[in-house]
Short mmCIF file of C-alpha atoms and ligand atoms in Angstrom, two decimals:
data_model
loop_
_atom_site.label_atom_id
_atom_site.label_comp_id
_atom_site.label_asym_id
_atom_site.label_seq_id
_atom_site.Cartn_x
_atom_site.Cartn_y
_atom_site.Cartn_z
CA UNK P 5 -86.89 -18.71 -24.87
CA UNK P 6 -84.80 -22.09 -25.34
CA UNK P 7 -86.48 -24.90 -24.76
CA UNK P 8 -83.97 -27.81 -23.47
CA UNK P 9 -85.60 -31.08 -23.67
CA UNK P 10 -84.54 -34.17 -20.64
CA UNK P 11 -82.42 -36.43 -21.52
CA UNK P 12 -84.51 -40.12 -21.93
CA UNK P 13 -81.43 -42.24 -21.25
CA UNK P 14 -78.27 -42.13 -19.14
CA UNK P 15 -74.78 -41.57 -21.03
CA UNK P 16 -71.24 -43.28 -21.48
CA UNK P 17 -68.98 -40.62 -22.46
CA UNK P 18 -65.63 -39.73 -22.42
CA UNK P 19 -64.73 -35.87 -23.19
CA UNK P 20 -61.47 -34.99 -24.58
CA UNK P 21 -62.70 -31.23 -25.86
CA UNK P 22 -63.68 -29.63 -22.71
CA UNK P 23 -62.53 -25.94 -23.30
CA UNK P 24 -58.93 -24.72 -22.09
CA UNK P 25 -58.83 -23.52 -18.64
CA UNK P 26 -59.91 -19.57 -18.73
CA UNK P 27 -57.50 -18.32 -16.48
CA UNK P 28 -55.04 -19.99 -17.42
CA UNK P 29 -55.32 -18.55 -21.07
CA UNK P 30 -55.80 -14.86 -20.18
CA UNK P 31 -52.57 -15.03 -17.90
CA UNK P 32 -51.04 -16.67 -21.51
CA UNK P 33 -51.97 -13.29 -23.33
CA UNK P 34 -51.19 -11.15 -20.48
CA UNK P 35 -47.89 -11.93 -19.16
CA UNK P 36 -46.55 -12.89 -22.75
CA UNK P 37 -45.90 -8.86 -22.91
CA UNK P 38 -43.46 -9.35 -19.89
CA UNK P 39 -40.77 -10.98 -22.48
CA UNK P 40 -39.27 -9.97 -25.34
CA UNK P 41 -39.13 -13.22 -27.42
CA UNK P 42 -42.01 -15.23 -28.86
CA UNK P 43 -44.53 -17.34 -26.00
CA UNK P 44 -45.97 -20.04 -27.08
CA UNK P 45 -49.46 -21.48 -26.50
CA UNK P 46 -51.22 -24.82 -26.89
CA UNK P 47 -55.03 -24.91 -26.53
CA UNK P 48 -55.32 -21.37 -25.90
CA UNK P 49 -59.20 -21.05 -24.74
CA UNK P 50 -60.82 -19.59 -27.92
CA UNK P 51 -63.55 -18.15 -26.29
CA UNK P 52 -64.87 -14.59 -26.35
CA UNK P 53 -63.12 -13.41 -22.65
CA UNK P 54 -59.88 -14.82 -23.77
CA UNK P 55 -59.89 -13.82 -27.18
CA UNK P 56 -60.64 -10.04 -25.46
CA UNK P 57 -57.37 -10.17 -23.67
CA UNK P 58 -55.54 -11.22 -27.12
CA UNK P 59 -57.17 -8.20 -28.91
CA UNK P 60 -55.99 -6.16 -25.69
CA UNK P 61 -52.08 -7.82 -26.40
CA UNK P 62 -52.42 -6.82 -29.93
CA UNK P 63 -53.23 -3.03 -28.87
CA UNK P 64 -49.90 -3.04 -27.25
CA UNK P 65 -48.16 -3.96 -30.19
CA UNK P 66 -47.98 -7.81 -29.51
CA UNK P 67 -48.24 -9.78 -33.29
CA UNK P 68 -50.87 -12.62 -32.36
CA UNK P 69 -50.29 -15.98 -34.92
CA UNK P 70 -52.11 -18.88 -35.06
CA UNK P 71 -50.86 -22.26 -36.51
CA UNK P 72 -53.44 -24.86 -35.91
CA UNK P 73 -53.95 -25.44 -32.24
CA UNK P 74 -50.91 -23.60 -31.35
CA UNK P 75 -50.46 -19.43 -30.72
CA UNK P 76 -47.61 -17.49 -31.09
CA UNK P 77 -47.91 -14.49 -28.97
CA UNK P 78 -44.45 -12.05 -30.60
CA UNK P 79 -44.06 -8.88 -27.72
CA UNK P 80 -43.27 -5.58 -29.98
CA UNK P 81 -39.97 -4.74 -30.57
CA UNK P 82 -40.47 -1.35 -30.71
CA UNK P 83 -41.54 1.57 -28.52
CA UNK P 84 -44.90 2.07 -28.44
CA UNK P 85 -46.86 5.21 -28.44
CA UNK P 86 -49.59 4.56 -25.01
CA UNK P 87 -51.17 8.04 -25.36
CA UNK P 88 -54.93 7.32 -25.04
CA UNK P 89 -55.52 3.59 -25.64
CA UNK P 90 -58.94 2.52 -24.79
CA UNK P 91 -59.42 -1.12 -24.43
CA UNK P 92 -62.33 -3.09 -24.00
CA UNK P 93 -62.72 -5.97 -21.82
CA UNK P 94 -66.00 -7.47 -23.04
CA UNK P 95 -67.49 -9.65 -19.99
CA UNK P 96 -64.27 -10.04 -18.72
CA UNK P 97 -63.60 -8.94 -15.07
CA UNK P 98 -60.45 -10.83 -15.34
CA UNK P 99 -59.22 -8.95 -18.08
CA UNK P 100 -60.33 -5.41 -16.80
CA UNK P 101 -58.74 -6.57 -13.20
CA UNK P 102 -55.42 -8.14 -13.94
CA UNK P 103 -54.42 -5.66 -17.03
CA UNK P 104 -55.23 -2.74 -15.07
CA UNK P 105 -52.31 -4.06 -12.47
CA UNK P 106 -49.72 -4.78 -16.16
CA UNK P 107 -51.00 -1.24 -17.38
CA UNK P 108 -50.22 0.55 -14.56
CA UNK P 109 -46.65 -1.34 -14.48
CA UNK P 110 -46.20 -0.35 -17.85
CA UNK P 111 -46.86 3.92 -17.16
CA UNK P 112 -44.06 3.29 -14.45
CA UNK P 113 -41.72 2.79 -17.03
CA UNK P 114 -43.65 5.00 -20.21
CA UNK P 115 -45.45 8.05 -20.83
CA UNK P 116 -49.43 7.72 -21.81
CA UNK P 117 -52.73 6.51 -20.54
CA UNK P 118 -55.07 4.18 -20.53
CA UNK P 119 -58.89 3.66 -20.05
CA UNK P 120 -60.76 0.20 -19.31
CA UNK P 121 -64.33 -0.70 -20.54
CA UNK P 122 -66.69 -3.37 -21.30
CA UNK P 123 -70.04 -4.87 -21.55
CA UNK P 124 -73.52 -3.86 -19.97
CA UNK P 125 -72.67 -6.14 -17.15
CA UNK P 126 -69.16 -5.68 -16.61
CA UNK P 127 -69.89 -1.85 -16.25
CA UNK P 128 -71.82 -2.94 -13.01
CA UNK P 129 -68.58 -4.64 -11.68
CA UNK P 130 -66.45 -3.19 -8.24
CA UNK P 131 -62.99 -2.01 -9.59
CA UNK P 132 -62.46 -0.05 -6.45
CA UNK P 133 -60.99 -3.80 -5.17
CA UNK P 134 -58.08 -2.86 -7.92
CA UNK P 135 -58.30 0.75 -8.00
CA UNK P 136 -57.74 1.39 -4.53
CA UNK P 137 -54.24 -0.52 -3.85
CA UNK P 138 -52.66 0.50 -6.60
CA UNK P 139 -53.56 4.16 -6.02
CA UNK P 140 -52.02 3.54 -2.52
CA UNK P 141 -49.03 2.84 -4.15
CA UNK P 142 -48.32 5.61 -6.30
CA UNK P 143 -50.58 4.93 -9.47
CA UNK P 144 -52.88 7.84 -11.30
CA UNK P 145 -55.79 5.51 -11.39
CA UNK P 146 -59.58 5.68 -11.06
CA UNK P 147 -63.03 4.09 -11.18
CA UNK P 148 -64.82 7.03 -13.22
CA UNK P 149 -68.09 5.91 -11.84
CA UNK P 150 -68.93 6.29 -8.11
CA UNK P 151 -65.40 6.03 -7.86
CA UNK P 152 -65.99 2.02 -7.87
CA UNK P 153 -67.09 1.03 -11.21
CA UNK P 154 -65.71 1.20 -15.05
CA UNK P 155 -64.43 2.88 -17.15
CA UNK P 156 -60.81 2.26 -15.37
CA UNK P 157 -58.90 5.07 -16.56
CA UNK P 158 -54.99 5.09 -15.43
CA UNK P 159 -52.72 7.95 -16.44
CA UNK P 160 -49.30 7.63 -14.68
CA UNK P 161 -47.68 5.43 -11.93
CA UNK P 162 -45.04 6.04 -9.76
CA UNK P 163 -44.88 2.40 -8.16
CA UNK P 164 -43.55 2.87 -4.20
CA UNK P 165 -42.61 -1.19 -3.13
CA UNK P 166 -45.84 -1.91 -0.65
CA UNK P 167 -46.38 -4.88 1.66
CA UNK P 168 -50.39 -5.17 1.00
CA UNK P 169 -52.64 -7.87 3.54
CA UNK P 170 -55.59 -8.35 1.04
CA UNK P 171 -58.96 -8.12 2.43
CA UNK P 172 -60.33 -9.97 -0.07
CA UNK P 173 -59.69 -13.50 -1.32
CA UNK P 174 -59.05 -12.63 -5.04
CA UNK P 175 -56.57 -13.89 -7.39
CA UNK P 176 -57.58 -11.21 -9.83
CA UNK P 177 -56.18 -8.13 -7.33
CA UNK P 178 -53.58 -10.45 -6.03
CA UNK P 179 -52.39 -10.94 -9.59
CA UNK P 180 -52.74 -7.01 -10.31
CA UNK P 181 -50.32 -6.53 -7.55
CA UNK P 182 -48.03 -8.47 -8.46
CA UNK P 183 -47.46 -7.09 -11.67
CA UNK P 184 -47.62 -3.79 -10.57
CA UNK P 185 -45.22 -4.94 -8.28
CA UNK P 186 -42.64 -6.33 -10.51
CA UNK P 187 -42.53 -1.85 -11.79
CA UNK P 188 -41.92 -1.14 -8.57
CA UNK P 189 -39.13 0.87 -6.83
CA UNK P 190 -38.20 -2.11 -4.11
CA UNK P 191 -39.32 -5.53 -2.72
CA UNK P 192 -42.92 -6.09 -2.10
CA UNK P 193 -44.98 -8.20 -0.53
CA UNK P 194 -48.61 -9.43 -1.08
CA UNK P 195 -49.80 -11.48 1.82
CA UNK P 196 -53.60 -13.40 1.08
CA UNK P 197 -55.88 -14.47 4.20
CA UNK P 198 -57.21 -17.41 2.27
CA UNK P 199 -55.12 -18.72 -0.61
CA UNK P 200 -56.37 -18.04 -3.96
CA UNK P 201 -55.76 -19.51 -7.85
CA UNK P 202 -51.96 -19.44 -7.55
CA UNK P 203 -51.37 -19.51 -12.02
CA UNK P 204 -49.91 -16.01 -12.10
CA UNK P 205 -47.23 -16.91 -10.01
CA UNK P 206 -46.43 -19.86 -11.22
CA UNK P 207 -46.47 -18.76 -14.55
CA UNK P 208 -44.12 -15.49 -13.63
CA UNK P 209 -41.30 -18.40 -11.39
CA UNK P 210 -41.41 -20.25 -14.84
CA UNK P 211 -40.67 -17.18 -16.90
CA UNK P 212 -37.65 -16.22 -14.14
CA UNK P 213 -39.30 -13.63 -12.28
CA UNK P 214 -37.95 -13.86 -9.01
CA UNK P 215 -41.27 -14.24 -6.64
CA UNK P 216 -41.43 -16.40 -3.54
CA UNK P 217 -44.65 -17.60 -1.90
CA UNK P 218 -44.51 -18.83 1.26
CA UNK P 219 -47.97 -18.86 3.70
CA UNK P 220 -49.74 -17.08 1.56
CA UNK P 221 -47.55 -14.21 1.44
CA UNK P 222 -46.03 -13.31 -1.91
CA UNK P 223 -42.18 -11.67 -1.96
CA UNK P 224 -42.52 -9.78 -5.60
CA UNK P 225 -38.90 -8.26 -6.56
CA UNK P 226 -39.10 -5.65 -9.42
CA UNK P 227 -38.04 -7.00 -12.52
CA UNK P 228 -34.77 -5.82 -13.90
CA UNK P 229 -34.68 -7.22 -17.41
CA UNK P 230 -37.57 -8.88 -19.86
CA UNK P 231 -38.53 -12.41 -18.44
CA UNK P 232 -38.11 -15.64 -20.79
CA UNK P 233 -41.36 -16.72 -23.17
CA UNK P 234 -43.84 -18.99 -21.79
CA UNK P 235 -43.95 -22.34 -23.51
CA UNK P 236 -47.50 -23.64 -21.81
CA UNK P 237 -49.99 -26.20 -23.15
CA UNK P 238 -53.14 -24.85 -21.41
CA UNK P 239 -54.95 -28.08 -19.94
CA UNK P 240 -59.39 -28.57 -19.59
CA UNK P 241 -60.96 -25.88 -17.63
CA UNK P 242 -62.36 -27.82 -14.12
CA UNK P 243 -64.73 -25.14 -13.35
CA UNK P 244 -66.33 -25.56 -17.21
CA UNK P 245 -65.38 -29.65 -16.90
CA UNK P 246 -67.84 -29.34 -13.80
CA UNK P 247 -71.19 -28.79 -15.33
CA UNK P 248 -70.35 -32.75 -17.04
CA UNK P 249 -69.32 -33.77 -13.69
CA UNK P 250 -72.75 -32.84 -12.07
CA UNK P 251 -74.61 -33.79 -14.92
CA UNK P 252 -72.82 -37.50 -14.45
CA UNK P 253 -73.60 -37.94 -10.92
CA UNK P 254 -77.23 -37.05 -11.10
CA UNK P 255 -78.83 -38.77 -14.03
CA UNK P 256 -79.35 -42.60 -13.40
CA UNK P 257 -77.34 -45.21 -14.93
CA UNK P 258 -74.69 -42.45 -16.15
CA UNK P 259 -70.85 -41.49 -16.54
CA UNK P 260 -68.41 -39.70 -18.37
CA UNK P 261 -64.38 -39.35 -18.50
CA UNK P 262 -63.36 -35.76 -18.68
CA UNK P 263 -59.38 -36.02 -19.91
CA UNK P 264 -57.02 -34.18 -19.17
CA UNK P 265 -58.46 -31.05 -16.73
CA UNK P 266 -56.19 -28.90 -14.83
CA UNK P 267 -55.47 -30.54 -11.02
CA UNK P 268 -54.49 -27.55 -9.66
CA UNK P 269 -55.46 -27.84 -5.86
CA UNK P 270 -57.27 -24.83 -5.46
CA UNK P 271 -59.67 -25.03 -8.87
CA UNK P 272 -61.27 -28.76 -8.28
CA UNK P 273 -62.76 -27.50 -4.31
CA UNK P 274 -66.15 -28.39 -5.93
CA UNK P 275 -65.57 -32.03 -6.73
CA UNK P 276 -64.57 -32.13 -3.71
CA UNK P 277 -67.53 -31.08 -2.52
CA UNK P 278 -69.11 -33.47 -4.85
CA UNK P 279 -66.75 -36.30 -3.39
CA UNK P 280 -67.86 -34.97 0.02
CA UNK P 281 -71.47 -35.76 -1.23
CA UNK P 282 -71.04 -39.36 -1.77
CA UNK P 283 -69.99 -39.16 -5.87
CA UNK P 284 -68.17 -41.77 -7.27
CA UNK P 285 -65.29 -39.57 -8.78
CA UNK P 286 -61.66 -41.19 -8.83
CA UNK P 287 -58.70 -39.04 -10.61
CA UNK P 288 -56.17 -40.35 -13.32
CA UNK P 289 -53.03 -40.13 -15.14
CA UNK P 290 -52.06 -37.38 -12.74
CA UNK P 291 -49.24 -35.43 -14.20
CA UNK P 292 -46.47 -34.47 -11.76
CA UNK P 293 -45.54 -30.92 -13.06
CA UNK P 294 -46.36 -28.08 -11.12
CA UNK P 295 -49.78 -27.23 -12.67
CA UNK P 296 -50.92 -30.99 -11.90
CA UNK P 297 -53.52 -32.00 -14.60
CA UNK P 298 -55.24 -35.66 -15.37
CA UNK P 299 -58.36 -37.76 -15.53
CA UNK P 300 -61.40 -37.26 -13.94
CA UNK P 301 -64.03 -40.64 -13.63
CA UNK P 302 -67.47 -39.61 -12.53
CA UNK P 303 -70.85 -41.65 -12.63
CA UNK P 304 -74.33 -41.78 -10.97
CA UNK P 305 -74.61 -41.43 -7.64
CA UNK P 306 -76.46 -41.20 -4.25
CA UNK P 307 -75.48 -37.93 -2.93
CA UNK P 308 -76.33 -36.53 0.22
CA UNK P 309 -76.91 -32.62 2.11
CA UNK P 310 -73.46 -30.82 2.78
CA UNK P 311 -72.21 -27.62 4.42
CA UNK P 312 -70.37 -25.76 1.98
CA UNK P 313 -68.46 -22.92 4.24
CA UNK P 314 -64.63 -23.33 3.90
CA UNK P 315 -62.20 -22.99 0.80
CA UNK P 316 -65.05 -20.88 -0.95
CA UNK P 317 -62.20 -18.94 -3.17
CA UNK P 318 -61.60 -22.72 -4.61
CA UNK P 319 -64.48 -23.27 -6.01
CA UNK P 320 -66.79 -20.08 -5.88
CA UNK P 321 -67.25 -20.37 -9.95
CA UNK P 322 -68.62 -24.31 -9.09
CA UNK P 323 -71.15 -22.87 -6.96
CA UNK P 324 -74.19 -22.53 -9.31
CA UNK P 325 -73.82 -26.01 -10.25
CA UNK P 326 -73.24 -27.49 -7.44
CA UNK P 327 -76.73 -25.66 -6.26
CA UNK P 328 -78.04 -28.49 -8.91
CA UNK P 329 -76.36 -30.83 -7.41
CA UNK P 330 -77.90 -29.79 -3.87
CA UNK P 331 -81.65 -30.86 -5.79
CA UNK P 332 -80.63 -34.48 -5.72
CA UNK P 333 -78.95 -34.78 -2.60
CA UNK P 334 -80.92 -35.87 0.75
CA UNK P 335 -81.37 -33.83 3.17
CA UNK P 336 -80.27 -30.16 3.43
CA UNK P 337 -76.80 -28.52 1.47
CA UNK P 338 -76.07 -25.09 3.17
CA UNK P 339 -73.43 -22.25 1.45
CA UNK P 340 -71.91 -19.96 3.53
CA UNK P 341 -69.24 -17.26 3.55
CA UNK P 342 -69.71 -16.66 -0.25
CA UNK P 343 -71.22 -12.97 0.00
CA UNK P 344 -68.67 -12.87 -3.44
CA UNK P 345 -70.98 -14.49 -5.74
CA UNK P 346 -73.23 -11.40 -5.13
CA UNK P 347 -70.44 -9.50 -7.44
CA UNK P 348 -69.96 -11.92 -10.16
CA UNK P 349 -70.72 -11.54 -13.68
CA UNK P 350 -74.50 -11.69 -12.28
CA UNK P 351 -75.72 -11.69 -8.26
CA UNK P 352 -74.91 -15.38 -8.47
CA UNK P 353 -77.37 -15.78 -4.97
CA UNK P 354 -79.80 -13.88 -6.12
CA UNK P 355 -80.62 -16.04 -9.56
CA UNK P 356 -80.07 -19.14 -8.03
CA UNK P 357 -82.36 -18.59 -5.77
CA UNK P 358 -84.76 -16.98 -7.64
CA UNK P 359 -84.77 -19.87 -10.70
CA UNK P 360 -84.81 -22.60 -7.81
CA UNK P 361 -87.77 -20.56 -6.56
CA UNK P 362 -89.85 -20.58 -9.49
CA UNK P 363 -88.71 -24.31 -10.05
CA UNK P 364 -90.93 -24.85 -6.85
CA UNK P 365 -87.15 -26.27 -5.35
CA UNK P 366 -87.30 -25.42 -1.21
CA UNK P 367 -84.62 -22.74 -1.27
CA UNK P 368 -83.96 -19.95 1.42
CA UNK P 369 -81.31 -16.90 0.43
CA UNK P 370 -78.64 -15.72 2.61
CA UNK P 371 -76.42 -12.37 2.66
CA UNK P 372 -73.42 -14.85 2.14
CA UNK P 373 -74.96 -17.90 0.36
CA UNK P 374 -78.10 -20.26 0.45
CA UNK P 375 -79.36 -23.51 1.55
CA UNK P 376 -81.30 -25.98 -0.37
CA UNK P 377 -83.60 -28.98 0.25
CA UNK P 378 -83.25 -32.08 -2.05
CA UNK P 379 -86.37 -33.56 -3.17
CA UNK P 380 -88.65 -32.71 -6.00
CA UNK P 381 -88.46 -29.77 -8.73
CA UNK P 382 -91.10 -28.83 -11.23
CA UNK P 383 -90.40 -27.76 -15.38
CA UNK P 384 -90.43 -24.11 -15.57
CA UNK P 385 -88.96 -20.84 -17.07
CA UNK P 386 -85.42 -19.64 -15.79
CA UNK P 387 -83.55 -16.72 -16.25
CA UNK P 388 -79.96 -16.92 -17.18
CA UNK P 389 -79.52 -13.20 -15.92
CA UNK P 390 -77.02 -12.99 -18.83
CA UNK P 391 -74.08 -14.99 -17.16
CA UNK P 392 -72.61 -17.97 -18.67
CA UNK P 393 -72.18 -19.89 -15.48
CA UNK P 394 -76.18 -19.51 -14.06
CA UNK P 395 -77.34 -20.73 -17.74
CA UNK P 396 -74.82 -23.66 -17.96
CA UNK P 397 -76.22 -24.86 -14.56
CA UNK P 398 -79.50 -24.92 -15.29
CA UNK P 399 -79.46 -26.35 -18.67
CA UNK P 400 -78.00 -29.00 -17.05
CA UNK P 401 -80.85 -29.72 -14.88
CA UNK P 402 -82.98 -29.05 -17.84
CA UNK P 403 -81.49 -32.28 -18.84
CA UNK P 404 -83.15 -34.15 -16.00
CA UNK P 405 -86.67 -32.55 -16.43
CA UNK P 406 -87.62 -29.68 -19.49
CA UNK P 407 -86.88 -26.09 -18.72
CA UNK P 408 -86.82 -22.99 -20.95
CA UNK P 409 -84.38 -20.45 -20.54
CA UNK P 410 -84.59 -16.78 -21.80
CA UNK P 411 -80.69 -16.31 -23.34
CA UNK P 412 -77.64 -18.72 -23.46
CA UNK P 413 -75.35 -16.48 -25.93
CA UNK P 414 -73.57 -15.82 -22.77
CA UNK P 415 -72.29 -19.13 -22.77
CA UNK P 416 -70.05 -17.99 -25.46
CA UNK P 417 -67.86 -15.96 -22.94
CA UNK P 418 -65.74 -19.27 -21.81
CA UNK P 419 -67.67 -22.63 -23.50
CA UNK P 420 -68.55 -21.89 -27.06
CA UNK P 421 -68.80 -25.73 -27.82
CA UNK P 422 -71.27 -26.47 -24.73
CA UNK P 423 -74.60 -27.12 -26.92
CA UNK P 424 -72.31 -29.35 -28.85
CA UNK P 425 -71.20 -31.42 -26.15
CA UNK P 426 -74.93 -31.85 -24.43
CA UNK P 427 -75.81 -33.33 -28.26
CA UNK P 428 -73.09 -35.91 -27.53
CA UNK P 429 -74.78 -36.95 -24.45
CA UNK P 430 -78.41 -37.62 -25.70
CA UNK P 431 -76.29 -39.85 -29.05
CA UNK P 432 -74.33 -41.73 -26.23
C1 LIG G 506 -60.38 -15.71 -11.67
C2 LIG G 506 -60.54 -15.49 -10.33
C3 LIG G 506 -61.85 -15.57 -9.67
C4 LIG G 506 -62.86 -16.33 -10.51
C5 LIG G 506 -62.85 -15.88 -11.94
C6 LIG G 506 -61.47 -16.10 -12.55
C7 LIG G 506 -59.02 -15.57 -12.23
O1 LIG G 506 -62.34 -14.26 -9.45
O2 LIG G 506 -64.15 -16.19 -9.97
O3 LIG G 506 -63.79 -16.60 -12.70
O4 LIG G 506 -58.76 -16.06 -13.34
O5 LIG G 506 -58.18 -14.96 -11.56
P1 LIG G 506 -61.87 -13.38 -8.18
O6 LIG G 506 -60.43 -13.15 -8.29
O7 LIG G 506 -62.64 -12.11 -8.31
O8 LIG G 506 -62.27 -14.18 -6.99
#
């Protein structure tokens, strides 16, 4: 058990080393192997997910070189032997998800075969969301367990062009598509009901892949030669940036300055959630590329109950945290419509509302989400249920009243400098 002690004061911060944006990073390592000249990377997240997908790039004969901040990710020039690789994926269902849609692209064009693993918890993941699309369109692929869970084992593809409706709002199968869809034998099409994290595409138009997007539906043509490097400078990661964001708005006499966090429309749904509440939050030095990124202002404020129930693929990662949020606010916040979090790297419902429980918070569960009462909460012991998000969250209401917490290692999956950051606030 941790113990994390409250904070006696409020803060004045401003937070330039928020970690790299996580998806943005693993897309970095993945579609550098698209190109055959040298990507390069600023502020590649250094973090043990990400760093899984390098070691996954290096397996496939990519030369990984760091200089300083900067990575140079160097595609093999020669033929590689794919007989048998097994990778592993760590935490990552990212990794397992989107590579398994680049592997199977890659036994289109090669001989071999390929098998997915990764942690205790990972193991305990759906693939079936992955496995079954791509098997409808010609790939040798399987969940070995139950048919829905890891390994991911893939032995040939055959990639027939498809026009897929996805029945669930994921930008980790919509990106799997699309690269198995750039091996294919034709156009295809991947239409979303509910718009998703849109980096893989915009990553693939900037490296000349020739993708459209237009309401939601994605035109995927199959590539015909290697696509230019990426040259990306990965900005803050909002959903990471968010635990400081909460942490601002609820402790009196408080506020920080998180610089320069990805903007991307459908990654900052939960501060505007937050907004929705009654925070003071204001945005700055917004850049005007594509992948907008800036400023964001937050400080103490009265929030108030809110009904959560639209956008949820925006900001389902903000969810635990914004369930701290929900403490402080008057009146009741109600979740709905995000039966996902049940199949995150924990049941995200079920230890929120178990730690609120013991917390004596006045929580009810739902099949899809939960609602909470603001008002009072008592020190206690919480479970981080080995998931960096859940223990993030709750550390920072530790920071508001003492709680102990039974493992935070996890944290190191996407935030490795976290502890180092909640020092800064209690020196501020
Ligand atoms: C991610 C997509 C989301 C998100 C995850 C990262 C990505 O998952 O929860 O943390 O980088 O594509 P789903 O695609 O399963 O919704």
């Amino acid at each position: 058990m941790i113990r994390i002690k409250a904070l006696d004061k409020g803060f004045n911060l401003e937070i330039k080393d928020i970690p790299s944006d996580k998806s943005i990073s693993h897309r970095c390592a993945i579609l550098s192997t698209l190109s055959d000249d040298t990507s390069i990377i600023e502020n590649y997240l250094e973090a043990e997910d990400t760093v899984c997908s390098l070691d996954i790039i290096k397996k496939l004969g990519s030369k990984v070189i760091r200089e300083g901040n900067r990575l140079m990710l160097i595609p093999s020039s020669k033929k590689m032997d794919y007989e048998n690789i097994e990778f592993y994926c760590g935490n990552s269902g990212t990794t397992m998800r989107i590579f398994s849609g680049l592997l199977a692209g890659l036994l289109a064009k090669n001989d071999g075969s390929f098998s997915l693993s990764g942690d205790k918890y990972l193991m305990k993941r759906p693939m079936d969301r992955i496995v079954n699309p791509l098997k409808e369109i010609g790939c040798d692929i399987e969940a070995q367990v139950d048919n829905k869970y890891p390994p991911v084992i893939i032995k040939s593809a055959k990639i027939k062009s498809f026009d897929i409706k996805g029945s669930i709002a994921s930008a980790q199968v919509k990106s799997a598509l699309i690269l198995a869809g750039l091996q294919a034998d034709g156009v295809s099409y991947y239409e979303e009901n509910i718009k998703t994290r849109n980096h893989t595409e915009n990553m693939l138009i900037d490296m000349g892949a020739s993708i459209t997007s237009e309401n939601n539906k994605i035109t995927i043509h199959p590539m015909t030669k290697p696509l230019k490097p990426l040259n990306v400078i990965v900005p803050s990661d909002p959903s990471s940036a968010f635990f400081f964001a909460v942490i601002a708005c609820i402790k009196p006499d408080s506020s920080v300055v998180l610089k320069n966090v990805s903007l991307n429309e459908t990654r900052i749904e939960g501060f505007k959630v937050l907004e929705k509440m009654g925070a003071n939050i204001t945005y700055e030095n917004i850049s005007s590329t594509k992948e907008a990124t800036g400023d964001i202002h937050i400080s103490s404020s009265t929030l108030n109950g809110v009904v959560v129930e639209n956008n949820i693929a925006w900001l389902i990662d903000e969810i635990p945290a914004l369930a701290i949020a929900f403490i402080f606010a008057k009146g009741k916040s109600v979740v709905k419509n995000a039966k996902e979090l049940r199949v995150k790297e924990c049941d995200r419902i079920m230890a929120v509302v178990n730690n609120l429980t013991s917390l004596d918070v006045n929580v009810k569960e739902f099949d899809d989400g939960f609602e909470v009462i603001g008002g009072e909460f008592r020190s206690g012991e919480i479970s981080s249920y080995g998931d960096h998000r859940i223990a993030m969250s709750f550390i920072i209401l530790g920071l508001i009243k003492d709680i102990d917490i039974d493992e935070t290692d996890c944290i190191n999956t996407s935030f490795p400098n976290f502890f180092e950051l909640i020092e800064r606030l209690r020196v501020s």
